[in-house]
PDB file of C-alpha atoms in Angstrom:
ATOM      1  CA  MET A 832     113.389 125.057  86.075  1.00  0.00           C
ATOM      2  CA  LYS A 833     116.027 127.062  88.379  1.00  0.00           C
ATOM      3  CA  ARG A 834     119.378 126.415  88.986  1.00  0.00           C
ATOM      4  CA  ILE A 835     121.254 126.616  91.797  1.00  0.00           C
ATOM      5  CA  LYS A 836     124.824 126.214  93.293  1.00  0.00           C
ATOM      6  CA  ARG A 837     125.985 124.609  96.186  1.00  0.00           C
ATOM      7  CA  TRP A 838     125.426 124.252  98.198  1.00  0.00           C
ATOM      8  CA  ILE A 839     126.164 124.030  94.855  1.00  0.00           C
ATOM      9  CA  CYS A 840     128.723 123.242  92.825  1.00  0.00           C
ATOM     10  CA  GLY A 841     130.242 125.025  89.070  1.00  0.00           C
ATOM     11  CA  LEU A 842     128.288 128.240  87.840  1.00  0.00           C
ATOM     12  CA  PHE A 843     128.391 127.264  84.490  1.00  0.00           C
ATOM     13  CA  VAL A 844     128.353 123.757  82.312  1.00  0.00           C
ATOM     14  CA  PRO A 845     130.751 122.797  79.480  1.00  0.00           C
ATOM     15  CA  ILE A 846     130.919 125.393  75.992  1.00  0.00           C
ATOM     16  CA  LEU A 847     130.115 122.420  73.914  1.00  0.00           C
ATOM     17  CA  LEU A 848     126.661 121.740  75.511  1.00  0.00           C
ATOM     18  CA  LEU A 849     125.294 125.336  76.405  1.00  0.00           C
ATOM     19  CA  PHE A 850     126.276 126.254  72.482  1.00  0.00           C
ATOM     20  CA  SER A 851     125.802 123.321  70.728  1.00  0.00           C
ATOM     21  CA  GLY A 852     122.099 122.052  72.089  1.00  0.00           C
ATOM     22  CA  CYS A 853     123.805 118.706  72.058  1.00  0.00           C
ATOM     23  CA  SER A 854     124.163 116.288  75.064  1.00  0.00           C
ATOM     24  CA  VAL A 855     126.564 115.163  76.227  1.00  0.00           C
ATOM     25  CA  ALA A 856     126.838 111.791  75.668  1.00  0.00           C
ATOM     26  CA  TYR A 857     125.278 111.834  71.968  1.00  0.00           C
ATOM     27  CA  GLU A 858     129.245 111.414  70.324  1.00  0.00           C
ATOM     28  CA  LEU A 859     129.663 109.054  72.826  1.00  0.00           C
ATOM     29  CA  LEU A 860     126.147 106.773  72.633  1.00  0.00           C
ATOM     30  CA  LYS A 861     124.999 107.210  68.883  1.00  0.00           C
ATOM     31  CA  SER A 862     124.666 103.322  68.525  1.00  0.00           C
ATOM     32  CA  LEU A 863     122.433 103.036  71.521  1.00  0.00           C
ATOM     33  CA  ASP A 864     119.404 104.463  69.088  1.00  0.00           C
ATOM     34  CA  GLU A 865     119.952 102.422  66.685  1.00  0.00           C
ATOM     35  CA  LEU A 866     119.680  99.070  69.244  1.00  0.00           C
ATOM     36  CA  ARG A 867     117.606  96.102  68.939  1.00  0.00           C
ATOM     37  CA  LEU A 868     116.195  92.992  70.380  1.00  0.00           C
ATOM     38  CA  SER A 869     119.049  90.797  69.247  1.00  0.00           C
ATOM     39  CA  ASP A 870     121.624  93.565  70.383  1.00  0.00           C
ATOM     40  CA  LEU A 871     119.949  93.242  73.034  1.00  0.00           C
ATOM     41  CA  GLU A 872     119.636  89.671  74.325  1.00  0.00           C
ATOM     42  CA  GLN A 873     123.554  89.204  72.851  1.00  0.00           C
ATOM     43  CA  LEU A 874     124.659  92.756  75.348  1.00  0.00           C
ATOM     44  CA  LEU A 875     122.082  90.888  78.801  1.00  0.00           C
ATOM     45  CA  SER A 876     123.217  87.644  78.031  1.00  0.00           C
ATOM     46  CA  SER A 877     127.498  88.268  78.017  1.00  0.00           C
ATOM     47  CA  PHE A 878     126.347  90.769  81.389  1.00  0.00           C
ATOM     48  CA  LEU A 879     124.319  87.761  82.899  1.00  0.00           C
ATOM     49  CA  GLY A 880     126.466  84.770  81.939  1.00  0.00           C
ATOM     50  CA  ASP A 881     123.321  83.005  80.646  1.00  0.00           C
ATOM     51  CA  SER A 882     120.660  82.669  78.179  1.00  0.00           C
ATOM     52  CA  VAL A 883     118.780  86.653  77.462  1.00  0.00           C
ATOM     53  CA  GLU A 884     115.178  85.999  75.003  1.00  0.00           C
ATOM     54  CA  LEU A 885     113.139  89.299  75.356  1.00  0.00           C
ATOM     55  CA  ALA A 886     110.225  89.030  74.171  1.00  0.00           C
ATOM     56  CA  ASP A 887     109.126  91.342  71.493  1.00  0.00           C
ATOM     57  CA  ALA A 888     106.213  92.100  71.781  1.00  0.00           C
ATOM     58  CA  ASN A 889     105.885  92.159  67.870  1.00  0.00           C
ATOM     59  CA  PHE A 890     107.475  95.299  67.548  1.00  0.00           C
ATOM     60  CA  ASP A 891     108.307  97.167  65.015  1.00  0.00           C
ATOM     61  CA  SER A 892     111.572  96.546  63.738  1.00  0.00           C
ATOM     62  CA  ASP A 893     112.711 100.048  62.002  1.00  0.00           C
ATOM     63  CA  ALA A 894     111.272 101.654  65.469  1.00  0.00           C
ATOM     64  CA  PRO A 895     114.473 102.895  68.556  1.00  0.00           C
ATOM     65  CA  LEU A 896     112.655 101.266  71.166  1.00  0.00           C
ATOM     66  CA  LEU A 897     112.787 102.827  74.526  1.00  0.00           C
ATOM     67  CA  GLN A 898     114.502 100.521  77.172  1.00  0.00           C
ATOM     68  CA  VAL A 899     113.821 101.190  81.521  1.00  0.00           C
ATOM     69  CA  TYR A 900     115.545  99.015  83.229  1.00  0.00           C
ATOM     70  CA  VAL A 901     114.661  98.970  86.682  1.00  0.00           C
ATOM     71  CA  ILE A 902     118.110  97.391  88.578  1.00  0.00           C
ATOM     72  CA  ASP A 903     118.286  94.686  90.800  1.00  0.00           C
ATOM     73  CA  CYS A 904     120.274  97.174  93.293  1.00  0.00           C
ATOM     74  CA  GLY A 905     120.102  95.277  97.303  1.00  0.00           C
ATOM     75  CA  GLN A 906     117.469  98.091  98.921  1.00  0.00           C
ATOM     76  CA  GLY A 907     117.930 100.459  97.138  1.00  0.00           C
ATOM     77  CA  ASP A 908     116.712 102.627  93.881  1.00  0.00           C
ATOM     78  CA  SER A 909     118.189 102.775  90.729  1.00  0.00           C
ATOM     79  CA  ILE A 910     116.941 103.021  86.771  1.00  0.00           C
ATOM     80  CA  PHE A 911     118.762 103.296  84.374  1.00  0.00           C
ATOM     81  CA  ALA A 912     116.559 104.451  80.921  1.00  0.00           C
ATOM     82  CA  VAL A 913     117.893 104.781  77.120  1.00  0.00           C
ATOM     83  CA  PHE A 914     115.627 107.121  74.718  1.00  0.00           C
ATOM     84  CA  PRO A 915     114.929 106.056  71.575  1.00  0.00           C
ATOM     85  CA  THR A 916     117.188 108.977  71.147  1.00  0.00           C
ATOM     86  CA  GLY A 917     120.175 107.025  72.296  1.00  0.00           C
ATOM     87  CA  GLU A 918     120.416 109.050  75.373  1.00  0.00           C
ATOM     88  CA  THR A 919     120.679 108.597  78.191  1.00  0.00           C
ATOM     89  CA  MET A 920     119.344 109.008  82.107  1.00  0.00           C
ATOM     90  CA  LEU A 921     120.557 107.218  84.938  1.00  0.00           C
ATOM     91  CA  VAL A 922     117.948 107.420  88.632  1.00  0.00           C
ATOM     92  CA  ASP A 923     119.491 107.169  91.596  1.00  0.00           C
ATOM     93  CA  GLY A 924     121.700 105.703  92.187  1.00  0.00           C
ATOM     94  CA  SER A 925     121.315 102.470  95.176  1.00  0.00           C
ATOM     95  CA  THR A 926     122.696 102.919  98.274  1.00  0.00           C
ATOM     96  CA  GLN A 927     126.837 103.413  97.960  1.00  0.00           C
ATOM     97  CA  ASP A 928     127.503  99.696  98.785  1.00  0.00           C
ATOM     98  CA  ASN A 929     125.231  98.668  95.462  1.00  0.00           C
ATOM     99  CA  ALA A 930     126.953 101.621  94.390  1.00  0.00           C
ATOM    100  CA  LYS A 931     128.743  98.919  92.355  1.00  0.00           C
ATOM    101  CA  ASP A 932     126.027  96.535  90.779  1.00  0.00           C
ATOM    102  CA  VAL A 933     124.612 100.239  89.459  1.00  0.00           C
ATOM    103  CA  THR A 934     128.405 100.409  87.592  1.00  0.00           C
ATOM    104  CA  LYS A 935     128.366  97.349  86.034  1.00  0.00           C
ATOM    105  CA  PHE A 936     125.052  97.392  84.664  1.00  0.00           C
ATOM    106  CA  LEU A 937     126.128 100.466  83.158  1.00  0.00           C
ATOM    107  CA  ASP A 938     129.394  98.815  81.724  1.00  0.00           C
ATOM    108  CA  ALA A 939     126.941  96.491  79.726  1.00  0.00           C
ATOM    109  CA  PHE A 940     125.865  99.118  77.568  1.00  0.00           C
ATOM    110  CA  ASN A 941     129.937 100.445  77.815  1.00  0.00           C
ATOM    111  CA  ILE A 942     128.469 104.258  78.218  1.00  0.00           C
ATOM    112  CA  SER A 943     131.506 106.407  79.778  1.00  0.00           C
ATOM    113  CA  ALA A 944     128.623 109.071  79.510  1.00  0.00           C
ATOM    114  CA  ILE A 945     124.980 109.592  81.266  1.00  0.00           C
ATOM    115  CA  ASP A 946     123.054 112.340  79.238  1.00  0.00           C
ATOM    116  CA  TYR A 947     121.029 112.827  82.749  1.00  0.00           C
ATOM    117  CA  VAL A 948     121.002 111.711  86.496  1.00  0.00           C
ATOM    118  CA  VAL A 949     118.031 112.520  88.454  1.00  0.00           C
ATOM    119  CA  ALA A 950     118.341 112.617  91.871  1.00  0.00           C
ATOM    120  CA  THR A 951     114.902 111.946  93.508  1.00  0.00           C
ATOM    121  CA  HIS A 952     115.752 112.921  96.607  1.00  0.00           C
ATOM    122  CA  PRO A 953     118.111 112.541  99.422  1.00  0.00           C
ATOM    123  CA  HIS A 954     118.416 109.441 100.954  1.00  0.00           C
ATOM    124  CA  GLU A 955     120.826 106.793 101.298  1.00  0.00           C
ATOM    125  CA  ASP A 956     119.116 104.378  99.559  1.00  0.00           C
ATOM    126  CA  HIS A 957     119.187 106.048  96.732  1.00  0.00           C
ATOM    127  CA  ILE A 958     121.291 108.159  96.068  1.00  0.00           C
ATOM    128  CA  GLY A 959     124.363 106.272  97.985  1.00  0.00           C
ATOM    129  CA  GLY A 960     126.004 105.283  94.829  1.00  0.00           C
ATOM    130  CA  LEU A 961     125.411 107.901  92.796  1.00  0.00           C
ATOM    131  CA  ASP A 962     128.453 109.948  93.762  1.00  0.00           C
ATOM    132  CA  ASP A 963     130.766 106.544  92.283  1.00  0.00           C
ATOM    133  CA  CYS A 964     128.610 106.599  89.495  1.00  0.00           C
ATOM    134  CA  LEU A 965     129.669 110.611  88.710  1.00  0.00           C
ATOM    135  CA  ALA A 966     133.162 109.889  89.128  1.00  0.00           C
ATOM    136  CA  LYS A 967     133.370 107.574  86.654  1.00  0.00           C
ATOM    137  CA  TYR A 968     130.381 108.456  84.151  1.00  0.00           C
ATOM    138  CA  LYS A 969     130.415 112.138  82.187  1.00  0.00           C
ATOM    139  CA  VAL A 970     127.302 114.062  83.732  1.00  0.00           C
ATOM    140  CA  GLY A 971     125.148 116.583  81.407  1.00  0.00           C
ATOM    141  CA  GLN A 972     122.416 117.220  83.533  1.00  0.00           C
ATOM    142  CA  ILE A 973     121.761 116.384  87.453  1.00  0.00           C
ATOM    143  CA  PHE A 974     118.404 116.782  88.086  1.00  0.00           C
ATOM    144  CA  MET A 975     118.330 117.429  91.850  1.00  0.00           C
ATOM    145  CA  PRO A 976     114.823 118.620  94.791  1.00  0.00           C
ATOM    146  CA  ALA A 977     115.346 121.747  96.692  1.00  0.00           C
ATOM    147  CA  VAL A 978     115.853 120.405  99.859  1.00  0.00           C
ATOM    148  CA  GLU A 979     119.401 119.344 101.508  1.00  0.00           C
ATOM    149  CA  HIS A 980     120.506 116.802 103.829  1.00  0.00           C
ATOM    150  CA  THR A 981     123.108 116.507 106.319  1.00  0.00           C
ATOM    151  CA  THR A 982     124.182 113.124 105.563  1.00  0.00           C
ATOM    152  CA  VAL A 983     127.518 111.874 104.962  1.00  0.00           C
ATOM    153  CA  SER A 984     126.048 110.512 101.686  1.00  0.00           C
ATOM    154  CA  PHE A 985     124.612 113.691 101.017  1.00  0.00           C
ATOM    155  CA  GLU A 986     127.785 115.693 100.781  1.00  0.00           C
ATOM    156  CA  ARG A 987     129.801 112.898  98.592  1.00  0.00           C
ATOM    157  CA  LEU A 988     127.164 113.672  96.222  1.00  0.00           C
ATOM    158  CA  LEU A 989     127.642 117.320  96.535  1.00  0.00           C
ATOM    159  CA  ASP A 990     130.846 116.724  96.102  1.00  0.00           C
ATOM    160  CA  ALA A 991     131.077 114.473  92.703  1.00  0.00           C
ATOM    161  CA  VAL A 992     129.115 117.248  91.593  1.00  0.00           C
ATOM    162  CA  GLU A 993     131.184 120.160  91.813  1.00  0.00           C
ATOM    163  CA  ALA A 994     134.487 117.610  90.774  1.00  0.00           C
ATOM    164  CA  GLN A 995     132.499 117.479  87.405  1.00  0.00           C
ATOM    165  CA  ASN A 996     131.669 121.724  87.326  1.00  0.00           C
ATOM    166  CA  LEU A 997     128.326 120.460  87.615  1.00  0.00           C
ATOM    167  CA  GLN A 998     125.019 122.655  88.358  1.00  0.00           C
ATOM    168  CA  ILE A 999     122.003 121.074  89.833  1.00  0.00           C
ATOM    169  CA  ASP A1000     118.787 122.225  88.149  1.00  0.00           C
ATOM    170  CA  ILE A1001     114.810 121.456  90.355  1.00  0.00           C
ATOM    171  CA  PRO A1002     113.034 121.338  88.371  1.00  0.00           C
ATOM    172  CA  GLU A1003     109.660 122.010  89.068  1.00  0.00           C
ATOM    173  CA  ALA A1004     105.967 120.189  88.652  1.00  0.00           C
ATOM    174  CA  GLY A1005     103.961 119.360  84.714  1.00  0.00           C
ATOM    175  CA  GLU A1006     108.085 120.948  83.860  1.00  0.00           C
ATOM    176  CA  TYR A1007     109.183 118.131  80.557  1.00  0.00           C
ATOM    177  CA  ILE A1008     112.435 117.916  81.248  1.00  0.00           C
ATOM    178  CA  VAL A1009     112.403 116.277  77.826  1.00  0.00           C
ATOM    179  CA  GLY A1010     110.864 116.676  74.772  1.00  0.00           C
ATOM    180  CA  ASP A1011     106.864 118.417  76.151  1.00  0.00           C
ATOM    181  CA  LYS A1012     103.172 117.515  74.946  1.00  0.00           C
ATOM    182  CA  ASN A1013     102.815 117.484  71.645  1.00  0.00           C
ATOM    183  CA  SER A1014     106.535 115.369  71.416  1.00  0.00           C
ATOM    184  CA  THR A1015     106.555 111.370  70.747  1.00  0.00           C
ATOM    185  CA  PHE A1016     108.669 110.672  73.531  1.00  0.00           C
ATOM    186  CA  SER A1017     108.763 112.731  77.168  1.00  0.00           C
ATOM    187  CA  VAL A1018     109.897 112.493  80.125  1.00  0.00           C
ATOM    188  CA  GLN A1019     107.957 114.673  82.071  1.00  0.00           C
ATOM    189  CA  CYS A1020     107.932 116.015  86.350  1.00  0.00           C
ATOM    190  CA  LEU A1021     105.259 115.226  88.037  1.00  0.00           C
ATOM    191  CA  ALA A1022     106.675 116.348  91.951  1.00  0.00           C
ATOM    192  CA  PRO A1023     106.997 117.354  93.793  1.00  0.00           C
ATOM    193  CA  ASN A1024     104.678 120.430  94.704  1.00  0.00           C
ATOM    194  CA  SER A1025     105.151 121.128  97.364  1.00  0.00           C
ATOM    195  CA  ALA A1026     108.228 124.387  98.627  1.00  0.00           C
ATOM    196  CA  GLU A1027     108.275 121.654 101.753  1.00  0.00           C
ATOM    197  CA  TYR A1028     107.582 118.635 103.628  1.00  0.00           C
ATOM    198  CA  GLU A1029     107.757 116.872 107.941  1.00  0.00           C
ATOM    199  CA  GLU A1030     108.251 113.625 105.586  1.00  0.00           C
ATOM    200  CA  MET A1031     111.905 113.389 103.012  1.00  0.00           C
ATOM    201  CA  ASN A1032     109.704 111.353 101.080  1.00  0.00           C
ATOM    202  CA  ASN A1033     107.457 113.852 100.073  1.00  0.00           C
ATOM    203  CA  TYR A1034     110.139 115.324  97.861  1.00  0.00           C
ATOM    204  CA  SER A1035     110.896 112.715  95.589  1.00  0.00           C
ATOM    205  CA  ILE A1036     111.127 113.313  92.059  1.00  0.00           C
ATOM    206  CA  VAL A1037     107.783 111.310  89.706  1.00  0.00           C
ATOM    207  CA  LEU A1038     108.669 111.029  86.339  1.00  0.00           C
ATOM    208  CA  ARG A1039     106.578 109.720  83.433  1.00  0.00           C
ATOM    209  CA  ILE A1040     108.060 108.492  80.601  1.00  0.00           C
ATOM    210  CA  VAL A1041     106.203 108.531  77.382  1.00  0.00           C
ATOM    211  CA  TYR A1042     106.763 106.840  74.607  1.00  0.00           C
ATOM    212  CA  GLY A1043     104.542 106.942  70.969  1.00  0.00           C
ATOM    213  CA  GLU A1044     101.228 105.281  72.955  1.00  0.00           C
ATOM    214  CA  ARG A1045     103.177 103.577  76.270  1.00  0.00           C
ATOM    215  CA  ALA A1046     103.994 105.033  79.481  1.00  0.00           C
ATOM    216  CA  VAL A1047     106.466 104.500  82.333  1.00  0.00           C
ATOM    217  CA  LEU A1048     105.774 106.159  86.331  1.00  0.00           C
ATOM    218  CA  LEU A1049     108.410 106.036  88.542  1.00  0.00           C
ATOM    219  CA  THR A1050     107.583 107.034  91.864  1.00  0.00           C
ATOM    220  CA  GLY A1051     110.906 107.505  93.982  1.00  0.00           C
ATOM    221  CA  ASP A1052     109.394 107.280  97.167  1.00  0.00           C
ATOM    222  CA  ALA A1053     106.706 109.626  97.097  1.00  0.00           C
ATOM    223  CA  GLU A1054     104.028 108.430  99.905  1.00  0.00           C
ATOM    224  CA  ALA A1055      99.453 109.399  99.383  1.00  0.00           C
ATOM    225  CA  LEU A1056     101.282 113.138 100.769  1.00  0.00           C
ATOM    226  CA  SER A1057     102.379 113.320  97.385  1.00  0.00           C
ATOM    227  CA  GLU A1058     100.272 111.135  95.527  1.00  0.00           C
ATOM    228  CA  GLU A1059      97.243 113.117  96.276  1.00  0.00           C
ATOM    229  CA  GLU A1060      98.853 116.203  95.410  1.00  0.00           C
ATOM    230  CA  ILE A1061     100.452 114.675  91.624  1.00  0.00           C
ATOM    231  CA  LEU A1062      96.427 114.181  91.531  1.00  0.00           C
ATOM    232  CA  ALA A1063      94.937 117.281  92.833  1.00  0.00           C
ATOM    233  CA  ALA A1064      97.402 119.211  90.069  1.00  0.00           C
ATOM    234  CA  GLY A1065      95.722 117.342  88.050  1.00  0.00           C
ATOM    235  CA  PHE A1066      98.634 115.181  86.538  1.00  0.00           C
ATOM    236  CA  ASP A1067      98.410 112.812  83.380  1.00  0.00           C
ATOM    237  CA  VAL A1068      99.189 109.625  85.463  1.00  0.00           C
ATOM    238  CA  SER A1069      98.231 106.447  83.372  1.00  0.00           C
ATOM    239  CA  ALA A1070     101.073 104.352  82.888  1.00  0.00           C
ATOM    240  CA  ASP A1071     101.446 100.399  82.308  1.00  0.00           C
ATOM    241  CA  VAL A1072     104.405  99.508  84.021  1.00  0.00           C
ATOM    242  CA  LEU A1073     104.710 101.653  87.906  1.00  0.00           C
ATOM    243  CA  LYS A1074     107.716 101.249  89.592  1.00  0.00           C
ATOM    244  CA  LEU A1075     105.878 101.020  92.680  1.00  0.00           C
ATOM    245  CA  GLY A1076     106.463 104.090  95.474  1.00  0.00           C
ATOM    246  CA  HIS A1077     108.932 103.848  98.386  1.00  0.00           C
ATOM    247  CA  HIS A1078     110.262 100.104  97.248  1.00  0.00           C
ATOM    248  CA  GLY A1079     106.328  98.659  97.486  1.00  0.00           C
ATOM    249  CA  SER A1080     105.670 100.753 101.065  1.00  0.00           C
ATOM    250  CA  SER A1081     102.170 100.550 102.238  1.00  0.00           C
ATOM    251  CA  THR A1082     102.805 104.793 103.054  1.00  0.00           C
ATOM    252  CA  SER A1083     103.170 105.082  99.083  1.00  0.00           C
ATOM    253  CA  SER A1084      99.822 103.618  96.455  1.00  0.00           C
ATOM    254  CA  SER A1085      97.013 104.919  97.665  1.00  0.00           C
ATOM    255  CA  GLU A1086      94.043 103.910  96.211  1.00  0.00           C
ATOM    256  CA  GLU A1087      92.972 106.747  94.211  1.00  0.00           C
ATOM    257  CA  PHE A1088      96.732 107.296  92.951  1.00  0.00           C
ATOM    258  CA  ILE A1089      96.093 103.967  92.416  1.00  0.00           C
ATOM    259  CA  ALA A1090      93.151 104.118  90.313  1.00  0.00           C
ATOM    260  CA  ALA A1091      93.912 106.438  87.667  1.00  0.00           C
ATOM    261  CA  VAL A1092      97.635 104.767  87.009  1.00  0.00           C
ATOM    262  CA  ALA A1093      96.294 102.108  86.270  1.00  0.00           C
ATOM    263  CA  PRO A1094      99.195  99.862  85.492  1.00  0.00           C
ATOM    264  CA  THR A1095      99.149  96.260  83.977  1.00  0.00           C
ATOM    265  CA  TYR A1096     102.188  95.451  84.597  1.00  0.00           C
ATOM    266  CA  ALA A1097     104.085  97.038  88.881  1.00  0.00           C
ATOM    267  CA  VAL A1098     108.057  96.916  89.960  1.00  0.00           C
ATOM    268  CA  ALA A1099     109.052  96.595  93.765  1.00  0.00           C
ATOM    269  CA  SER A1100     112.802  97.172  94.041  1.00  0.00           C
ATOM    270  CA  CYS A1101     113.503  96.055  97.517  1.00  0.00           C
ATOM    271  CA  GLY A1102     116.285  93.740  98.780  1.00  0.00           C
ATOM    272  CA  LYS A1103     116.208  90.921  99.456  1.00  0.00           C
ATOM    273  CA  ASP A1104     114.798  88.995 103.158  1.00  0.00           C
ATOM    274  CA  ASN A1105     115.052  93.693 104.071  1.00  0.00           C
ATOM    275  CA  ASP A1106     114.040  94.702 107.661  1.00  0.00           C
ATOM    276  CA  TYR A1107     111.362  96.532 105.917  1.00  0.00           C
ATOM    277  CA  GLY A1108     109.621  93.581 104.212  1.00  0.00           C
ATOM    278  CA  HIS A1109     108.921  95.090 101.092  1.00  0.00           C
ATOM    279  CA  PRO A1110     107.365  95.607  99.488  1.00  0.00           C
ATOM    280  CA  HIS A1111     104.492  95.072 102.139  1.00  0.00           C
ATOM    281  CA  ARG A1112     101.623  92.330 102.370  1.00  0.00           C
ATOM    282  CA  GLU A1113      99.260  95.329 101.909  1.00  0.00           C
ATOM    283  CA  ILE A1114     100.684  96.007  97.543  1.00  0.00           C
ATOM    284  CA  ARG A1115     101.216  92.133  97.181  1.00  0.00           C
ATOM    285  CA  SER A1116      97.575  91.844  98.178  1.00  0.00           C
ATOM    286  CA  LEU A1117      96.300  94.677  95.916  1.00  0.00           C
ATOM    287  CA  ALA A1118      99.311  93.349  92.752  1.00  0.00           C
ATOM    288  CA  GLN A1119      96.316  90.351  93.056  1.00  0.00           C
ATOM    289  CA  LYS A1120      93.741  92.381  93.660  1.00  0.00           C
ATOM    290  CA  LEU A1121      93.856  93.783  90.001  1.00  0.00           C
ATOM    291  CA  GLY A1122      96.234  91.639  88.640  1.00  0.00           C
ATOM    292  CA  TRP A1123      98.734  93.328  88.144  1.00  0.00           C
ATOM    293  CA  ILE A1124     101.537  90.816  86.244  1.00  0.00           C
ATOM    294  CA  PHE A1125     104.126  91.984  90.024  1.00  0.00           C
ATOM    295  CA  TYR A1126     107.629  91.762  89.721  1.00  0.00           C
ATOM    296  CA  ARG A1127     110.093  91.569  91.978  1.00  0.00           C
ATOM    297  CA  THR A1128     114.372  92.398  92.013  1.00  0.00           C
ATOM    298  CA  ASP A1129     115.049  90.852  95.221  1.00  0.00           C
ATOM    299  CA  THR A1130     113.652  87.102  93.705  1.00  0.00           C
ATOM    300  CA  ASP A1131     113.366  88.162  89.646  1.00  0.00           C
ATOM    301  CA  GLY A1132     116.301  90.424  90.120  1.00  0.00           C
ATOM    302  CA  THR A1133     116.709  92.855  87.446  1.00  0.00           C
ATOM    303  CA  VAL A1134     113.461  94.146  84.928  1.00  0.00           C
ATOM    304  CA  ALA A1135     113.697  95.036  82.229  1.00  0.00           C
ATOM    305  CA  ILE A1136     111.503  97.316  80.010  1.00  0.00           C
ATOM    306  CA  LEU A1137     110.730  97.354  76.394  1.00  0.00           C
ATOM    307  CA  SER A1138     108.951  99.616  73.920  1.00  0.00           C
ATOM    308  CA  ASP A1139     108.235 100.456  69.980  1.00  0.00           C
ATOM    309  CA  GLY A1140     105.510 103.532  71.081  1.00  0.00           C
ATOM    310  CA  ASN A1141     102.900 101.268  69.742  1.00  0.00           C
ATOM    311  CA  GLU A1142     103.786  97.266  71.608  1.00  0.00           C
ATOM    312  CA  ILE A1143     105.280  96.973  74.873  1.00  0.00           C
ATOM    313  CA  SER A1144     107.589  94.200  76.469  1.00  0.00           C
ATOM    314  CA  VAL A1145     108.453  93.871  81.107  1.00  0.00           C
ATOM    315  CA  GLN A1146     109.933  90.736  82.129  1.00  0.00           C
ATOM    316  CA  ALA A1147     112.430  89.578  84.892  1.00  0.00           C
ATOM    317  CA  LEU A1148     115.907  88.831  83.278  1.00  0.00           C
ATOM    318  CA  GLY A1149     116.820  86.652  86.392  1.00  0.00           C
ATOM    319  CA  LYS A1150     118.712  86.866  89.502  1.00  0.00           C
TER     320      LYS A1150
END
């Protein structure tokens, strides 16, 4: 993993983080690993203003849960994860205009810090709201690909990173951000695999989250070229849940890649009546052909993915 400063920022992270081995959020979030279905039902019901009943999928009542939420945040991407350890990760922050949708959802968990933030690539619909998130929550580590952009949203994000005196970590394909291949729980970076691309989307950081026997694959806006590189590298991409690349665009989800992932569930993060036609007709047809249980945030709202490491449940929380 490479670490850089401004184009990045501060040279040092807080001494406590460097020498204690603890996450910034641990003390504040230590109760999150104790949350069970009934707690989450109360939390989410309060947030949504409506009763939420979560399918337990025969979860082990003593096992901590992996929680992954694909947030309903318009035509953008933002995924919030609570790990079985109680640590948290935010992957992207949607657009500047929809940042409030992200922070409102995070506030439901009563957090003041986030252990890991991942900016998959510098497009505004992924990083536009992250400066607001960094202004509100203390961050332990931030991960970004090795590519710059000339947009205002990119500069705002760099300013927010600098304001927290963070270093930007550039993960390498194959590297484990959390845990390792022998861990019960891990987060592995699968892409990008090349140093340069013509298309910005292919710089997307792709993450595979594994908990016991279950896996979730988050693909940012990675397109067919990046998917081909991931397969060529020999990475395990199998997953129960696939967060579809590029909002369900036909430029992603190539036949070979989908065959290797073999998901039961697929989620498209997209805005209502968006100008791009996401998710594309080809992807909707593929979902029907392969029998995916298919969710889309524009019609289903935030999608909750829960697992105890053995069983998994995926359900829409509604609009």
